[in-house]
Amino acid sequence: MSYSRDNWTPRGIKELELEAQNAVRSMRNGLVVAGPGAGKTELLSQRACFLLETGTCPQPQRILALSFKRDAAHNLRERVKLRCGPVLAQRFESNTYASWAKGLLDRFRVTLPKNFRPTSDYTLDKSIGKPEHYRAQLLAVDQDTYKGLSHYEIKHLSHASLLAKYQRDVLNAPIQLLQSGEVANLTYAWWQTVLHHPDGSVLNFPMIEALVELLIRTNPSIRAMLRATYHYVFLDEFQDTTSTQYRILKAAFHDSAAVFTAVGDNKQSIMRWAGADIDVFDTFAREFDATWHRLTMNYRSAPWLVEIQGHLAKAIDPTSTTPKAADTGEDGRGECCILTFDHHVAEAAHVAQLIDGWVRTDNISPTEVCIIVRAKAADYTTALRSELFRLGLRSRVQDEIQDLLIEPVVVAVLDTFRLCAQRWNPQSWQRLIGLVLRLRGLCDVEENGYKARKVASEVNDFIIGLRPSLKIARSTEEIKELIYTIVDFFDAVTFCQGYEQYLQVDYFYDIIDQCAAILSEVRSQTTTWVQALDELTGVDIVPVMTIHKSKGLEYHSVVFIGLEDSYFLGYKKGKTSSKEEDSNFFVAFSRAKKRVVFTFSSLRPSENGFVQTQSRVLVSSLYSLLQEAGVPISKPTSNLHSVVVN
């Protein structure tokens, strides 16, 4: 069914705030500034529905959505599918910048100038941009091939200088070659070393993005193809966009008919260390003549928590709008407190008992309680996780597997295993059937009813046939063989063609290897496959993660461990780093729907295990802001099962 622009209404929700409605219906480039809980994903999904259902984005035009994180891209893709159905959602492409750029490089690599053309079997190495790795690579470049820094000078460059040199010189080099006909000699020699290594090119994702910018600028036909394909472009978590990513967008779409919708929040800019452009909002507004839309509603948090967020937001950006809580507070205005302890062992015991009380007395699911730390979640939560285990609560550090679990091939494997082990699971069945129908071009179930029923019968027969093999599978190799059987059922070629990130087949099989290894590990620790799958997917498990991994997620209750100087060292490094630390704190606080607990321990083990005295001088401004907002600070003397309620 199609709708006119006038009679279209939001899908699956009651309403949008007025400024969000304006952004959804706009035919101009738009910049949506939306704070925590403002419904950024919902706004973009509603805009996709509006464009697709009203025919504003007609066949064969597509919508391109780009996010910084894989889970954000995944969540947006699923939300659009939920709101407008699988048929229209086929024309909605949700990718990360990295996977989209990689797809372009893999398809059009041969059109790059020879001196900046990677080999087809290039490998990915995330360590390339790290200062010491970069230093070692610079030292490996033959000094006779360039003029510039000597090995002695390279050895004595600071970490900060190396990082700046990498982000400034390396990632700008390909396009500088186009514009000026030359690049810094050392940088050019470095690129030639990593691109033309005898064992094949070695790249990371920022380098791929730099090459894609060169690709687009030197190939008018590719630029024309992109403009003909994507008439609407969504940019999620826009504050995390790097200078290179922005230049790709500008190279591909500036001065074209494409309409952009960029959504973000400068108060949540926590990726400056990774090259995020701190001026990207103003630059985009100026160069793309974008209309500003500022959202005020917070649909996530309880009223008091929203008030505190508003207080914190003004400290970060005095021009920010005051957020309003959609929650009326009928079931409570929210809870927040700071708890101080003499020792991390006492902290662990008390916090574990708090969480145990929330789960067993208040009937809050363990998955709705999140433990957040500034960094190194595994190292700094050992005592707390041990206490939780002693009380019968399982917890898990999410950082290592969060990205793996949303890989399309992993989702398909886990759904298949779940149906084999559990015999019936509606969500897994619907996802699996939907995947097979999409891969076979049969998304419109009503139009292809007979074929869809036939596919369902084939999937059911396949699962029945797979059950005996799964029952006895234990080792990584046995599980890998089952995964290959599943992939063969889907047709590996078709599957890889359906996802940009799998165009380089080595990456596809690397994900399969990782999936088999972790499935084998959890199966060895559990009695049944159902338990193993529950363990892997986090059923009834308290998640533990860093601030960066928590971004974009939400939980009933958040416990932030260690509001201490040693966790927020950025406050030592100047104004820019201090701003990023403010944003880190803001992101952590704003994950909570109903409750936030901060802790401080006078004694805490460092990364190397030695117990050290902690201070709160650097973070004193954070304590002041919280206390100005009415947040109490106390030192527990007994086993409390609740915190102070405002």
XYZ file of C-alpha atoms in Angstrom:
646
model
C 0.000 0.000 0.000
C 1.273 3.475 -0.877
C 0.507 6.726 0.887
C 0.640 10.364 -0.086
C 2.940 12.669 1.830
C -0.096 14.330 3.397
C -1.853 11.236 4.744
C 1.246 9.322 5.898
C 1.481 8.818 9.682
C 4.259 7.344 11.849
C 4.426 3.550 12.007
C 4.290 1.550 15.248
C 4.366 4.554 17.587
C 1.798 7.079 18.778
C 3.573 10.232 17.707
C 6.829 12.114 17.186
C 7.681 15.447 18.723
C 7.099 18.332 16.317
C 10.739 18.917 15.388
C 11.216 15.181 14.760
C 8.184 15.218 12.443
C 9.718 18.114 10.542
C 12.973 16.179 10.140
C 11.141 13.027 8.995
C 9.225 14.855 6.263
C 11.938 17.296 5.158
C 13.123 17.394 1.563
C 16.268 19.346 2.484
C 19.552 18.312 4.007
C 18.995 18.134 7.739
C 21.155 18.056 10.869
C 19.266 16.568 13.814
C 20.778 17.259 17.228
C 19.309 14.633 19.550
C 20.399 13.859 23.092
C 20.269 10.521 24.926
C 16.946 8.721 24.669
C 15.625 11.161 22.060
C 14.811 8.314 19.684
C 17.498 8.786 17.023
C 17.070 5.255 15.657
C 13.285 5.655 15.668
C 13.475 8.971 13.839
C 15.636 7.494 11.074
C 13.424 4.422 10.756
C 10.311 6.609 10.503
C 12.009 8.746 7.871
C 12.859 5.599 5.907
C 9.194 4.544 6.108
C 8.036 7.969 4.972
C 10.380 8.031 1.977
C 9.642 4.450 0.907
C 5.903 4.240 1.628
C 5.024 7.564 0.000
C 7.079 6.838 -3.103
C 9.294 9.846 -2.370
C 12.148 7.383 -2.778
C 10.772 5.331 -5.728
C 12.149 2.194 -7.336
C 14.990 1.623 -8.042
C 16.374 4.335 -5.760
C 17.798 3.241 -2.431
C 18.489 4.769 0.967
C 22.017 4.536 2.327
C 22.441 4.649 6.113
C 25.921 4.855 7.623
C 26.810 4.359 11.287
C 30.067 4.293 13.205
C 29.367 1.049 15.121
C 28.187 -2.300 13.794
C 25.529 -2.734 16.464
C 24.075 0.701 15.589
C 23.915 -0.260 11.899
C 22.334 -3.598 12.822
C 19.736 -2.036 15.128
C 18.729 0.540 12.525
C 18.408 -2.118 9.828
C 16.162 -4.245 12.051
C 14.048 -1.268 13.130
C 13.360 -0.249 9.524
C 12.413 -3.826 8.678
C 10.020 -3.829 11.652
C 8.435 -0.496 10.735
C 7.940 -0.832 6.979
C 8.231 -4.571 6.326
C 10.867 -6.711 4.596
C 9.881 -5.828 1.024
C 10.431 -2.076 1.255
C 13.349 -2.618 3.640
C 15.236 -4.291 0.788
C 15.927 -0.803 -0.545
C 17.320 0.368 2.782
C 21.053 -0.310 3.200
C 22.398 0.083 6.728
C 26.169 -0.262 7.029
C 29.062 1.010 9.040
C 31.343 3.484 7.310
C 34.029 0.790 7.450
C 32.003 -1.993 5.807
C 30.586 0.333 3.130
C 34.043 1.638 2.246
C 35.471 -1.880 2.225
C 32.729 -2.985 -0.164
C 33.586 -0.161 -2.558
C 37.302 -0.945 -2.395
C 36.749 -4.660 -2.994
C 34.573 -3.983 -6.042
C 36.521 -1.151 -7.643
C 40.089 -1.668 -6.390
C 41.486 -2.095 -9.902
C 40.464 1.441 -10.872
C 42.839 3.021 -8.336
C 46.170 4.474 -9.520
C 48.745 1.666 -9.491
C 50.902 3.166 -6.771
C 47.882 3.281 -4.434
C 46.272 0.012 -5.511
C 46.247 -2.748 -2.856
C 46.519 -6.400 -3.812
C 43.309 -8.409 -4.045
C 44.389 -10.606 -1.135
C 45.073 -7.688 1.215
C 44.829 -8.414 4.924
C 43.364 -6.297 7.716
C 45.551 -5.359 10.656
C 43.938 -3.126 13.310
C 47.301 -2.497 14.967
C 48.697 -0.452 12.053
C 47.607 2.914 13.390
C 48.824 2.304 16.933
C 51.842 4.514 17.725
C 54.444 1.841 18.467
C 53.387 -0.326 15.527
C 53.496 2.729 13.258
C 56.957 3.607 14.596
C 58.212 0.094 13.852
C 56.831 0.300 10.311
C 58.471 3.682 9.713
C 61.778 2.274 10.905
C 61.351 -0.642 8.496
C 61.134 1.698 5.501
C 64.400 1.786 3.592
C 66.036 5.138 4.323
C 67.426 5.257 0.804
C 63.898 5.479 -0.641
C 62.939 8.831 0.889
C 64.193 12.128 2.225
C 63.013 13.336 5.599
C 63.094 12.085 9.148
C 66.070 9.941 10.071
C 65.705 6.703 12.021
C 67.083 8.513 15.048
C 64.339 11.151 14.819
C 61.650 8.506 14.301
C 62.827 6.612 17.391
C 62.447 9.738 19.503
C 58.975 10.802 18.333
C 56.476 10.804 21.211
C 53.312 8.678 21.147
C 51.237 11.824 20.632
C 53.440 12.949 17.725
C 53.237 9.526 16.095
C 49.453 9.426 16.402
C 49.117 12.945 15.026
C 51.496 12.154 12.163
C 49.516 9.031 11.309
C 46.125 10.767 11.370
C 47.399 13.892 9.588
C 49.861 12.538 7.017
C 48.958 8.913 6.341
C 45.194 9.316 5.982
C 45.540 12.460 3.875
C 48.291 11.114 1.621
C 46.233 9.471 -1.176
C 44.085 12.536 -1.810
C 47.046 14.885 -1.464
C 48.649 12.921 -4.262
C 45.668 13.777 -6.446
C 45.537 17.444 -5.494
C 49.195 18.431 -5.472
C 50.942 15.647 -7.352
C 53.161 14.851 -4.402
C 53.093 13.663 -0.814
C 55.494 13.809 2.102
C 58.376 11.572 1.097
C 58.425 9.425 4.228
C 54.652 8.994 4.191
C 54.650 8.034 0.515
C 57.432 5.506 1.110
C 55.470 4.075 4.051
C 52.334 3.649 1.898
C 54.342 1.891 -0.799
C 55.810 -0.466 1.813
C 52.439 -1.570 3.224
C 50.659 -1.643 -0.149
C 53.302 -3.527 -2.109
C 54.579 -5.991 0.443
C 55.659 -9.332 -1.093
C 53.039 -11.153 1.015
C 50.240 -8.828 -0.038
C 48.969 -5.434 1.092
C 48.252 -4.770 4.758
C 45.536 -2.220 5.568
C 43.273 -1.047 8.346
C 39.814 0.486 7.964
C 40.900 4.170 8.114
C 43.408 3.440 5.321
C 40.665 1.754 3.300
C 38.519 4.862 3.739
C 41.410 7.065 2.554
C 41.782 4.898 -0.553
C 38.036 5.025 -1.212
C 38.116 8.817 -1.171
C 40.838 8.646 -3.825
C 38.792 6.040 -5.696
C 35.699 8.265 -5.858
C 37.582 11.445 -6.759
C 39.520 9.799 -9.590
C 36.581 7.884 -11.090
C 33.635 10.044 -12.245
C 31.746 6.916 -13.337
C 31.823 5.474 -9.791
C 30.708 8.812 -8.371
C 27.859 8.899 -10.902
C 26.873 5.334 -9.959
C 26.663 6.248 -6.260
C 24.555 9.314 -7.000
C 22.195 7.352 -9.226
C 21.778 4.627 -6.602
C 21.392 6.608 -3.372
C 19.050 9.591 -3.445
C 18.777 9.684 0.346
C 21.615 9.280 2.837
C 21.278 8.853 6.611
C 24.234 9.482 8.916
C 23.818 8.003 12.401
C 25.948 8.992 15.437
C 27.211 11.863 13.306
C 29.434 13.254 16.064
C 31.760 10.240 15.612
C 32.397 10.933 11.913
C 36.098 11.248 11.090
C 37.597 13.770 8.689
C 38.291 10.986 6.171
C 34.718 9.675 6.343
C 33.335 13.169 5.859
C 35.588 13.685 2.832
C 34.253 10.440 1.303
C 30.683 11.705 1.674
C 31.617 15.059 0.216
C 33.453 13.448 -2.708
C 30.508 11.178 -3.459
C 27.489 13.426 -2.939
C 28.324 17.103 -2.570
C 26.399 19.273 -5.066
C 24.241 16.290 -6.054
C 20.494 15.666 -5.694
C 21.067 13.392 -2.689
C 19.288 14.512 0.488
C 21.164 13.973 3.754
C 19.790 13.407 7.244
C 22.566 13.530 9.849
C 21.676 12.645 13.439
C 23.968 13.001 16.427
C 24.813 14.639 19.715
C 27.999 16.624 20.247
C 27.719 15.945 24.000
C 28.355 12.270 23.255
C 31.483 12.822 21.175
C 33.791 10.167 22.642
C 35.714 9.086 19.533
C 38.080 12.045 19.127
C 40.968 9.745 20.019
C 40.039 7.742 16.886
C 40.005 10.795 14.643
C 36.426 12.060 15.038
C 36.151 15.560 13.568
C 35.172 17.954 16.361
C 33.913 20.542 13.836
C 31.879 18.144 11.708
C 28.457 19.581 12.724
C 29.300 23.144 11.699
C 31.196 22.034 8.595
C 28.299 19.886 7.391
C 25.714 22.593 8.102
C 27.747 25.108 6.109
C 28.877 22.964 3.166
C 25.591 21.071 2.705
C 23.325 24.004 3.612
C 21.633 21.817 6.229
C 18.626 22.784 8.321
C 19.115 22.321 12.071
C 16.557 20.273 14.034
C 16.979 20.165 17.818
C 15.038 17.470 19.693
C 14.161 17.902 23.357
C 12.256 14.779 24.443
C 13.922 11.931 26.356
C 11.969 8.686 25.988
C 14.445 6.578 27.963
C 15.108 7.900 31.436
C 13.082 8.655 34.555
C 12.353 12.360 35.269
C 15.059 12.949 37.881
C 17.700 11.283 35.713
C 16.657 13.524 32.813
C 17.013 16.569 35.065
C 20.537 15.474 36.005
C 21.367 14.848 32.341
C 20.218 18.381 31.543
C 22.503 19.717 34.266
C 25.454 17.754 32.858
C 24.615 18.746 29.276
C 24.729 22.461 30.076
C 28.186 22.011 31.619
C 29.436 20.319 28.422
C 27.655 22.645 25.991
C 25.996 25.778 27.415
C 23.971 26.160 24.189
C 22.323 22.733 24.482
C 18.552 22.530 24.848
C 17.028 21.430 28.139
C 15.744 17.849 27.792
C 12.186 16.901 28.756
C 11.208 13.508 30.157
C 8.475 11.586 28.370
C 8.216 9.462 31.540
C 5.637 11.044 33.860
C 7.283 9.551 36.937
C 4.224 7.570 38.018
C 6.419 4.583 38.893
C 9.151 6.694 40.478
C 11.254 9.707 39.564
C 14.444 7.685 39.317
C 17.377 6.883 41.575
C 20.975 8.069 41.685
C 23.737 8.084 44.277
C 27.501 7.947 44.789
C 28.842 5.228 47.098
C 32.348 5.398 48.555
C 34.375 2.514 49.978
C 37.688 2.017 51.735
C 38.633 -0.976 49.585
C 37.559 -2.521 46.290
C 36.729 -5.805 48.066
C 34.145 -4.044 50.233
C 32.877 -2.289 47.111
C 32.502 -5.590 45.248
C 30.630 -7.245 48.135
C 28.207 -4.352 48.575
C 27.514 -3.745 44.889
C 26.987 -7.474 44.288
C 24.421 -7.534 47.082
C 22.708 -4.476 45.608
C 22.405 -6.145 42.217
C 21.271 -9.399 43.820
C 18.495 -7.471 45.572
C 17.391 -5.770 42.362
C 17.214 -9.113 40.563
C 15.642 -11.285 43.257
C 13.492 -8.770 45.123
C 12.603 -6.205 42.457
C 12.378 -8.833 39.670
C 14.682 -6.932 37.337
C 16.247 -9.153 34.691
C 20.031 -9.543 35.060
C 20.339 -8.383 31.445
C 18.755 -5.062 32.466
C 21.558 -4.308 34.941
C 24.765 -3.050 33.335
C 28.162 -2.653 34.986
C 30.192 0.045 33.233
C 33.839 1.015 33.661
C 35.905 3.643 31.875
C 38.327 1.085 30.376
C 39.657 -2.487 30.715
C 36.393 -3.987 31.900
C 37.864 -7.466 32.406
C 40.722 -6.244 34.620
C 38.830 -3.829 36.837
C 35.706 -5.882 37.599
C 37.287 -9.199 38.636
C 36.325 -8.901 42.319
C 32.773 -7.784 41.553
C 32.177 -10.572 39.037
C 33.471 -13.106 41.568
C 31.033 -11.784 44.181
C 28.156 -11.956 41.744
C 29.054 -15.548 40.924
C 29.144 -16.390 44.638
C 25.594 -15.061 44.919
C 24.455 -17.172 41.968
C 24.455 -14.402 39.352
C 26.371 -14.820 36.111
C 28.107 -11.848 34.502
C 30.152 -11.420 31.364
C 32.470 -8.850 29.822
C 30.718 -7.962 26.571
C 33.498 -6.102 24.793
C 35.113 -9.122 23.178
C 32.046 -10.723 21.577
C 29.534 -7.886 21.177
C 30.507 -7.236 17.557
C 30.768 -10.916 16.668
C 27.209 -11.677 17.793
C 25.666 -9.242 15.304
C 27.567 -10.559 12.277
C 24.854 -11.788 9.841
C 26.439 -15.218 9.388
C 26.759 -15.659 13.166
C 23.113 -14.663 13.697
C 22.086 -17.236 11.075
C 24.220 -19.974 12.665
C 22.962 -19.277 16.183
C 19.336 -19.266 15.013
C 19.872 -22.591 13.252
C 21.584 -24.108 16.289
C 18.814 -22.778 18.541
C 16.104 -24.440 16.449
C 18.090 -27.669 16.374
C 18.599 -27.676 20.140
C 15.337 -26.176 21.345
C 13.029 -27.470 18.610
C 10.927 -24.314 18.663
C 11.842 -20.665 19.034
C 9.573 -18.166 17.229
C 12.162 -15.394 16.950
C 14.858 -17.671 15.550
C 12.374 -19.252 13.142
C 11.141 -15.895 11.826
C 14.659 -14.555 11.357
C 15.851 -17.703 9.613
C 12.872 -17.923 7.262
C 13.164 -14.201 6.519
C 16.852 -14.626 5.690
C 16.296 -17.533 3.304
C 13.404 -15.742 1.587
C 15.531 -12.617 1.134
C 18.507 -14.556 -0.238
C 16.173 -16.222 -2.727
C 14.469 -12.968 -3.704
C 11.107 -13.916 -2.172
C 10.604 -11.168 0.424
C 6.998 -10.521 -0.602
C 5.401 -13.519 1.143
C 1.852 -12.664 -0.017
C 2.928 -12.545 -3.657
C 5.035 -15.698 -3.334
C 2.890 -17.638 -0.857
C 3.435 -21.106 -2.334
C 7.185 -20.613 -2.736
C 7.429 -19.220 0.808
C 5.673 -22.281 2.240
C 8.009 -24.496 0.248
C 11.019 -22.629 1.674
C 9.659 -23.064 5.209
C 9.316 -26.794 4.593
C 12.893 -26.979 3.259
C 14.246 -25.125 6.299
C 12.329 -27.398 8.650
C 13.640 -30.540 6.938
C 17.181 -29.142 7.012
C 16.985 -28.476 10.760
C 15.593 -31.930 11.480
C 18.449 -33.473 9.523
C 21.040 -31.363 11.358
C 19.909 -32.189 14.908
C 21.777 -35.494 15.343
C 25.078 -33.927 14.251
C 24.684 -30.940 16.571
C 23.869 -33.181 19.518
C 27.309 -34.816 19.424
C 29.356 -31.825 18.204
C 31.889 -30.539 20.750
C 35.217 -29.625 19.145
C 35.898 -26.497 17.128
C 36.400 -28.573 13.969
C 33.126 -30.473 14.421
C 31.237 -27.240 14.968
C 32.959 -25.594 12.016
C 31.819 -28.447 9.777
C 28.232 -27.857 10.917
C 28.575 -24.152 10.161
C 29.833 -24.951 6.664
C 26.817 -27.220 6.196
C 24.533 -24.343 7.186
C 26.333 -21.910 4.870
C 26.071 -24.392 2.008
C 22.312 -24.590 2.621
C 22.085 -20.813 2.257
C 24.568 -20.886 -0.676
C 27.802 -19.237 0.425
C 28.163 -17.151 -2.755
C 24.659 -15.718 -2.455
C 25.152 -15.069 1.247
C 28.393 -13.166 0.695
C 26.878 -11.159 -2.133
C 24.098 -10.089 0.208
C 26.427 -8.381 2.701
C 29.072 -5.788 1.841
C 31.482 -6.933 4.562
C 31.677 -10.431 3.077
C 32.765 -9.379 -0.408
C 36.277 -10.186 0.760
C 35.710 -13.893 1.360
C 38.650 -14.247 3.751
C 36.826 -12.030 6.227
C 33.704 -14.205 5.908
C 35.615 -17.370 6.762
C 37.514 -15.614 9.549
C 34.147 -14.822 11.185
C 33.155 -18.471 10.815
C 36.392 -19.536 12.521
C 35.739 -17.145 15.408
C 32.154 -18.346 15.710
C 33.186 -22.024 15.808
C 35.872 -21.360 18.426
C 33.614 -19.479 20.813
C 30.758 -21.980 20.382
C 33.155 -24.805 21.226
C 34.364 -22.908 24.281
C 30.902 -22.265 25.735
C 29.723 -25.791 24.895
C 32.637 -27.250 26.886
C 31.487 -25.262 29.929
C 27.800 -26.228 29.796
C 25.675 -29.366 29.921
C 23.416 -28.822 26.918
C 23.418 -26.849 23.691
C 20.494 -24.764 24.954
C 22.609 -23.706 27.943
C 25.580 -23.009 25.681
C 23.512 -20.778 23.388
C 21.997 -18.976 26.365
C 25.478 -18.387 27.741
C 26.780 -17.048 24.460
C 23.831 -14.756 23.757
C 23.744 -13.432 27.327
C 20.443 -14.866 28.573
C 20.079 -13.993 32.297
C 23.641 -12.640 32.399
C 24.679 -9.272 33.841
C 26.578 -7.410 31.079
C 29.913 -5.766 31.919
C 31.411 -3.291 29.462
C 33.382 -0.123 28.830
C 31.760 3.237 28.162
C 32.577 2.958 24.454
C 30.800 -0.375 24.142
C 27.779 0.880 26.099
C 27.146 3.738 23.678
C 23.752 3.403 22.031
C 22.507 0.840 24.573
C 20.110 1.257 27.490
C 19.468 -0.558 30.777
C 17.098 -0.315 33.719
C 19.991 0.105 36.155
C 23.592 1.166 35.595
C 26.470 0.733 38.041
C 29.537 2.770 37.147
C 32.593 1.346 38.893
C 35.413 3.742 39.693
C 34.567 7.425 39.478
C 38.254 8.070 40.133
C 41.206 9.993 38.704
C 43.027 6.895 37.465
C 40.135 6.106 35.098
C 39.834 9.626 33.663
C 43.413 10.533 32.807
C 42.237 12.646 29.882
C 41.647 15.476 32.339
C 45.441 15.777 32.533
C 45.887 16.280 28.793
C 44.326 19.637 28.044
C 40.994 21.110 27.000
C 40.169 18.776 24.106
C 40.830 15.607 26.107
C 38.921 17.039 29.079
C 35.909 17.664 26.842
C 36.057 14.066 25.667
C 36.173 12.835 29.272
C 33.104 14.982 30.050
C 31.368 13.273 27.137
C 32.481 9.833 28.333
C 30.874 10.496 31.702
C 27.713 11.827 30.048
C 27.407 8.721 27.856
C 27.802 6.384 30.846
C 25.213 8.251 32.901
C 22.655 8.414 30.116
C 22.486 4.632 29.536
C 20.138 4.263 32.527
C 16.360 4.210 32.454
C 15.652 4.217 36.195
C 18.775 3.983 38.330
C 22.450 5.025 38.335
C 24.996 4.141 41.019
C 28.545 5.523 40.960
C 31.293 4.075 43.143
C 34.604 5.273 44.519
C 37.148 3.064 46.290
C 40.093 4.490 48.230
C 42.120 1.390 47.363
C 41.921 -0.456 44.050
C 44.226 -2.807 42.106
C 45.925 -1.257 39.117
C 46.200 -3.003 35.759
C 49.277 -4.900 36.973
C 47.492 -6.112 40.104
C 49.155 -3.871 42.700
C 46.712 -2.173 45.076
C 47.005 1.599 44.781
C 45.496 4.594 46.553
C 42.855 6.343 44.475
C 42.014 10.047 44.344
C 39.276 12.259 42.923
C 41.032 15.530 42.237
C 40.895 15.342 38.437
C 37.242 14.267 38.521
C 36.235 16.777 41.205
C 34.196 18.719 38.622
C 32.074 15.615 37.981
C 31.421 15.155 41.687
C 30.492 18.838 41.961
C 28.063 18.620 39.040
C 26.347 15.559 40.494
C 26.062 17.051 43.959
C 24.774 20.359 42.531
C 22.060 18.282 40.856
C 21.128 16.825 44.250
C 22.875 13.468 43.951
C 23.781 12.206 47.460
C 27.161 10.732 48.345
C 27.457 8.197 51.164
C 29.647 5.489 52.636
C 27.657 2.271 53.119
C 27.867 0.724 56.563
C 25.420 -2.117 55.971
C 24.068 -4.305 53.203
C 21.612 -1.965 51.515
C 19.334 -3.233 48.746
C 18.287 0.150 47.421
C 19.742 3.561 46.860
C 18.587 7.027 47.747
C 15.498 8.119 45.841
C 15.005 11.748 44.967
